[in-house]
Short mmCIF file of C-alpha atoms in Angstrom, two decimals:
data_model
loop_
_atom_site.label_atom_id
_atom_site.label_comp_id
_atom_site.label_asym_id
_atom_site.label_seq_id
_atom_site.Cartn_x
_atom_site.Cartn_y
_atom_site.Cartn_z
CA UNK T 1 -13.76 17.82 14.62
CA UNK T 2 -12.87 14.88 11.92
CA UNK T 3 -10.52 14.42 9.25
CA UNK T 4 -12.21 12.48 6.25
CA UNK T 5 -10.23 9.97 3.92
CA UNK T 6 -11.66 9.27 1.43
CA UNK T 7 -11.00 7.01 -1.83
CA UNK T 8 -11.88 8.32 -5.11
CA UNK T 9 -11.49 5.29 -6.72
CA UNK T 10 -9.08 4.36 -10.08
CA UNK T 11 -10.69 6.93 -13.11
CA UNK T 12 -12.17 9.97 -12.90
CA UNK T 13 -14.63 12.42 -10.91
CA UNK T 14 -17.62 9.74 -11.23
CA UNK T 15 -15.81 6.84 -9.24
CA UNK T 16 -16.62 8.22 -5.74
CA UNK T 17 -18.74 6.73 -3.44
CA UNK T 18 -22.18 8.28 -2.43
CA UNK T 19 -21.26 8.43 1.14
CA UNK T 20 -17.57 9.56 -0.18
CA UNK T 21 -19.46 12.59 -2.02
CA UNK T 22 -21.96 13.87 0.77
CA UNK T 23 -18.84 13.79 3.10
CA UNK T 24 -16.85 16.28 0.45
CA UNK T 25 -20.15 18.47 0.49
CA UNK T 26 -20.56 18.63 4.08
CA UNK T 27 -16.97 19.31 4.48
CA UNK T 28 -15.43 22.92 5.23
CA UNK T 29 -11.78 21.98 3.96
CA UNK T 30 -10.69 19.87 0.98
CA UNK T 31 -7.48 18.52 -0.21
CA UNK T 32 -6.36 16.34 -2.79
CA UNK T 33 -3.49 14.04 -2.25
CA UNK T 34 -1.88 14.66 -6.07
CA UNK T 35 1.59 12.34 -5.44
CA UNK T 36 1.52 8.89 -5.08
CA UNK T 37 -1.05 8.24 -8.01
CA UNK T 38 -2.98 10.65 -11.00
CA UNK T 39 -6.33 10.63 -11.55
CA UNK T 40 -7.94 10.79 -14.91
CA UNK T 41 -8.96 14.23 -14.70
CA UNK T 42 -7.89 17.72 -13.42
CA UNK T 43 -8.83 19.49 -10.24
CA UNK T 44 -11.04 21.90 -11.84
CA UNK T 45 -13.03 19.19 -12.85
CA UNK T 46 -13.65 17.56 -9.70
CA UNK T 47 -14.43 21.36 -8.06
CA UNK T 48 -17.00 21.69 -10.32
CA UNK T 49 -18.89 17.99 -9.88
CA UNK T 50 -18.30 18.08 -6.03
CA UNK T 51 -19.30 22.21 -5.52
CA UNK T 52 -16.20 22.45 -3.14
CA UNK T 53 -12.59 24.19 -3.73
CA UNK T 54 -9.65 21.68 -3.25
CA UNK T 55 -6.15 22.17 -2.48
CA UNK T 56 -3.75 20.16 -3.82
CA UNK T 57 -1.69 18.28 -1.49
CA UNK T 58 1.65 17.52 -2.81
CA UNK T 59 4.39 15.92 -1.45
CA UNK T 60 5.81 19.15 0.62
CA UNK T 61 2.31 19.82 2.24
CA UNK T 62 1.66 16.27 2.93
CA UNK T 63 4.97 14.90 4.79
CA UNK T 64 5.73 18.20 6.24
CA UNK T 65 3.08 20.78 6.19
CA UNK T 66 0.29 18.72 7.21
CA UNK T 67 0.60 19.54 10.46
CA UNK T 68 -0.70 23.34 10.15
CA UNK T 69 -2.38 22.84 6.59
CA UNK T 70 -4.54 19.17 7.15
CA UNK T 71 -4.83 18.46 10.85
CA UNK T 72 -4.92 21.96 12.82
CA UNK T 73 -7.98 22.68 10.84
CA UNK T 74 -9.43 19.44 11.47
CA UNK T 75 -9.78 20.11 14.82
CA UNK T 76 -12.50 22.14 14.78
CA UNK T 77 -13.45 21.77 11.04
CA UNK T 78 -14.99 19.13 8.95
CA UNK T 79 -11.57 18.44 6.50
CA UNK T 80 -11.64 15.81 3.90
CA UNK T 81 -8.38 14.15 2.33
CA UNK T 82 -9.09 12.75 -0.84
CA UNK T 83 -6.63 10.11 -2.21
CA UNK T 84 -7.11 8.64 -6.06
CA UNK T 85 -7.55 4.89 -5.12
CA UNK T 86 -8.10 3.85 -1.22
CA UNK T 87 -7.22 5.87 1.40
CA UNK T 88 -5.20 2.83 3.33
CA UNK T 89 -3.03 1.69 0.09
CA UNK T 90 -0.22 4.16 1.25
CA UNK T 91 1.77 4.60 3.95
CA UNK T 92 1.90 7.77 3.41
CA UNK T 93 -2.21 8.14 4.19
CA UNK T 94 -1.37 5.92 6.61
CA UNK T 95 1.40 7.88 8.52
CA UNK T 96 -1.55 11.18 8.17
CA UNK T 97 -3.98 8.76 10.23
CA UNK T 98 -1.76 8.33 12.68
CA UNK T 99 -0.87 11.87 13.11
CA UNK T 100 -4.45 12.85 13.44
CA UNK T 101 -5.07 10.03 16.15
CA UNK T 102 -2.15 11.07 17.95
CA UNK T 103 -3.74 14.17 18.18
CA UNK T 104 -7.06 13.33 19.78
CA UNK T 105 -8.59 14.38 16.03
CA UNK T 106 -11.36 11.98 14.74
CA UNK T 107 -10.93 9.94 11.53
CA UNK T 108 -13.30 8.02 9.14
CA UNK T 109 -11.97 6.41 6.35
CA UNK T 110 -14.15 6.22 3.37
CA UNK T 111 -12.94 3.37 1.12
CA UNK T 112 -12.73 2.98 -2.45
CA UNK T 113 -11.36 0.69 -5.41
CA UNK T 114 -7.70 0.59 -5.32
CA UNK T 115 -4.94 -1.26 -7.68
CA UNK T 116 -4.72 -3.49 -5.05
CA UNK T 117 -8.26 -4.76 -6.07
CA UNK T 118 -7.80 -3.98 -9.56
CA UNK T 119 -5.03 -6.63 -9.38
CA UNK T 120 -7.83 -9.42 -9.51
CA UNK T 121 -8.99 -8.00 -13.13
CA UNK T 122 -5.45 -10.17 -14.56
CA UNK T 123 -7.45 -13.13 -13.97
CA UNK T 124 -4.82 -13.39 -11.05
CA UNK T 125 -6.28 -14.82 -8.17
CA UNK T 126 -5.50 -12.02 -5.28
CA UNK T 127 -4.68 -14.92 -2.64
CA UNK T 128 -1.38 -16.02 -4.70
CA UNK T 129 0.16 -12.11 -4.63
CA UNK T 130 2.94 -12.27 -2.32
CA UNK T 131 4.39 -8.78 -0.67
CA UNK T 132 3.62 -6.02 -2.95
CA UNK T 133 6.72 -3.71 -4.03
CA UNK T 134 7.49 -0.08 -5.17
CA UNK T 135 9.98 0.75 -8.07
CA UNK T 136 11.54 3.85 -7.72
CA UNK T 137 12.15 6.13 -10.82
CA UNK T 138 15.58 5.81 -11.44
CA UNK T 139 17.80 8.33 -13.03
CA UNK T 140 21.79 8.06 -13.75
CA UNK T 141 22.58 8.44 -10.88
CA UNK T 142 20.34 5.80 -8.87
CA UNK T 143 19.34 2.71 -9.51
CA UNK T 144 17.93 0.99 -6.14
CA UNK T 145 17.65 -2.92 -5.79
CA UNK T 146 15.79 -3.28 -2.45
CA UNK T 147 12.69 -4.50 -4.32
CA UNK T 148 14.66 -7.29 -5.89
CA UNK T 149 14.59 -9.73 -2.72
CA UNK T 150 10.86 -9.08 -2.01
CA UNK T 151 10.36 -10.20 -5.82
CA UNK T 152 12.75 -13.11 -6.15
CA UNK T 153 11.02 -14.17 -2.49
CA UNK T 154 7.59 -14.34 -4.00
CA UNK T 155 8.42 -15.78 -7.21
CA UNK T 156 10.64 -18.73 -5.26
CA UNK T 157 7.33 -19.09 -3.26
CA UNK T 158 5.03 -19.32 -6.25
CA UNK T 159 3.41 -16.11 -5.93
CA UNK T 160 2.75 -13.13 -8.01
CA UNK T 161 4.25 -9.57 -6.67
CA UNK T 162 2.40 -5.89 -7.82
CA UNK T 163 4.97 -3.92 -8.54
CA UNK T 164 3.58 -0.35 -7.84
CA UNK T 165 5.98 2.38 -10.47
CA UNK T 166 7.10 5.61 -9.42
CA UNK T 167 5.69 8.68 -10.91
CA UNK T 168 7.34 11.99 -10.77
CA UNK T 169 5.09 14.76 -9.74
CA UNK T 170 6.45 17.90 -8.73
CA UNK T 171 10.01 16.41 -6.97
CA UNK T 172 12.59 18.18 -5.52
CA UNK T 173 15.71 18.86 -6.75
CA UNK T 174 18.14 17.36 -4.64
CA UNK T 175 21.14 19.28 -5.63
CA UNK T 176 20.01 22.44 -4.44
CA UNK T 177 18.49 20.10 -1.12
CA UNK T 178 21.98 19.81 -0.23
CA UNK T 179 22.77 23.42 -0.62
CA UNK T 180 20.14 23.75 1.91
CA UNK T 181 17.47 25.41 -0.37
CA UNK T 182 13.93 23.77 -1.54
CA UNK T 183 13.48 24.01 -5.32
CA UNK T 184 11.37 21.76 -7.49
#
């Protein structure tokens, strides 16, 4: 049937869109996308403002489960995706719009504020950010660089970068990954 994305914009239950909350109504399946950004409050709280239950979509359902969990039941269900921000920030969202095309399923995107946009409250102006990078958490063990040349790039053009941080939400351990085994 259709898979909704929708954007639930940068704080808390009240930042959805009108059209972003009669979707979640009309909608038979609901999951929240709970890695790549937090929102200000809980899941309990947004169950009770939008009179649905969610699932929360963590990394594990969303890379590899989403197959069975997200888009079989969009196929003949009404399934909405909500992401904290806008639904196109990510490549992960991204990668699940694909997925769902590639597999004749229908997809609206309902869009929202995002840091991207939230940039411009600096007093930046948006049209001097060059390419926007991620920072990885690091631990002892790892300490990437790749973000380094996209950041020395933009500030050798004269442009600002958004560094977007890691957060660590519910991550596997990768010891026991390379014993085979999925712990978190």
């Amino acid at each position: 049937m259709v898979l909704y994305m929708v954007g639930l914009g940068l704080g808390d239950e009240d930042d959805i869109t009108v059209k972003g909350l009669k979707v979640v109504k009309d909608c038979d399946v609901v999951f929240l996308e709970a890695y790549t950004s937090v929102l200000g409050v809980d899941k309990e709280r947004l169950e009770q403002v939008y009179g649905k239950s969610i699932t929360i979509a963590d990394r594990d359902l969303v890379e590899q489960q989403a197959e069975d969990l997200i888009l079989e039941p969009a196929v003949d269900k009404k399934v909405a995706f909500l992401v904290v921000g806008d639904p196109v920030c990510a490549t992960t969202h991204t990668d699940l719009w694909l997925r769902a095309r590639q597999r004749n399923i229908k997809v609206q995107v309902i869009h929202n504020a995002s840091i991207m946009g939230a940039a411009g409250a600096t007093g930046l102006q948006l049209y001097n950010f060059g390419q926007t990078v991620s920072i990885p958490f690091f631990n002892e063990n790892w300490r990437p660089t790749s973000f380094y040349p996209k950041i020395k790039y933009n500030r050798e053009g004269g442009m600002h970068t958004l560094c977007l941080l890691d957060i660590k939400v519910k991550e596997p351990d990768f010891q026991a990954m390379m014993k085979g085994k999925t712990l978190y």
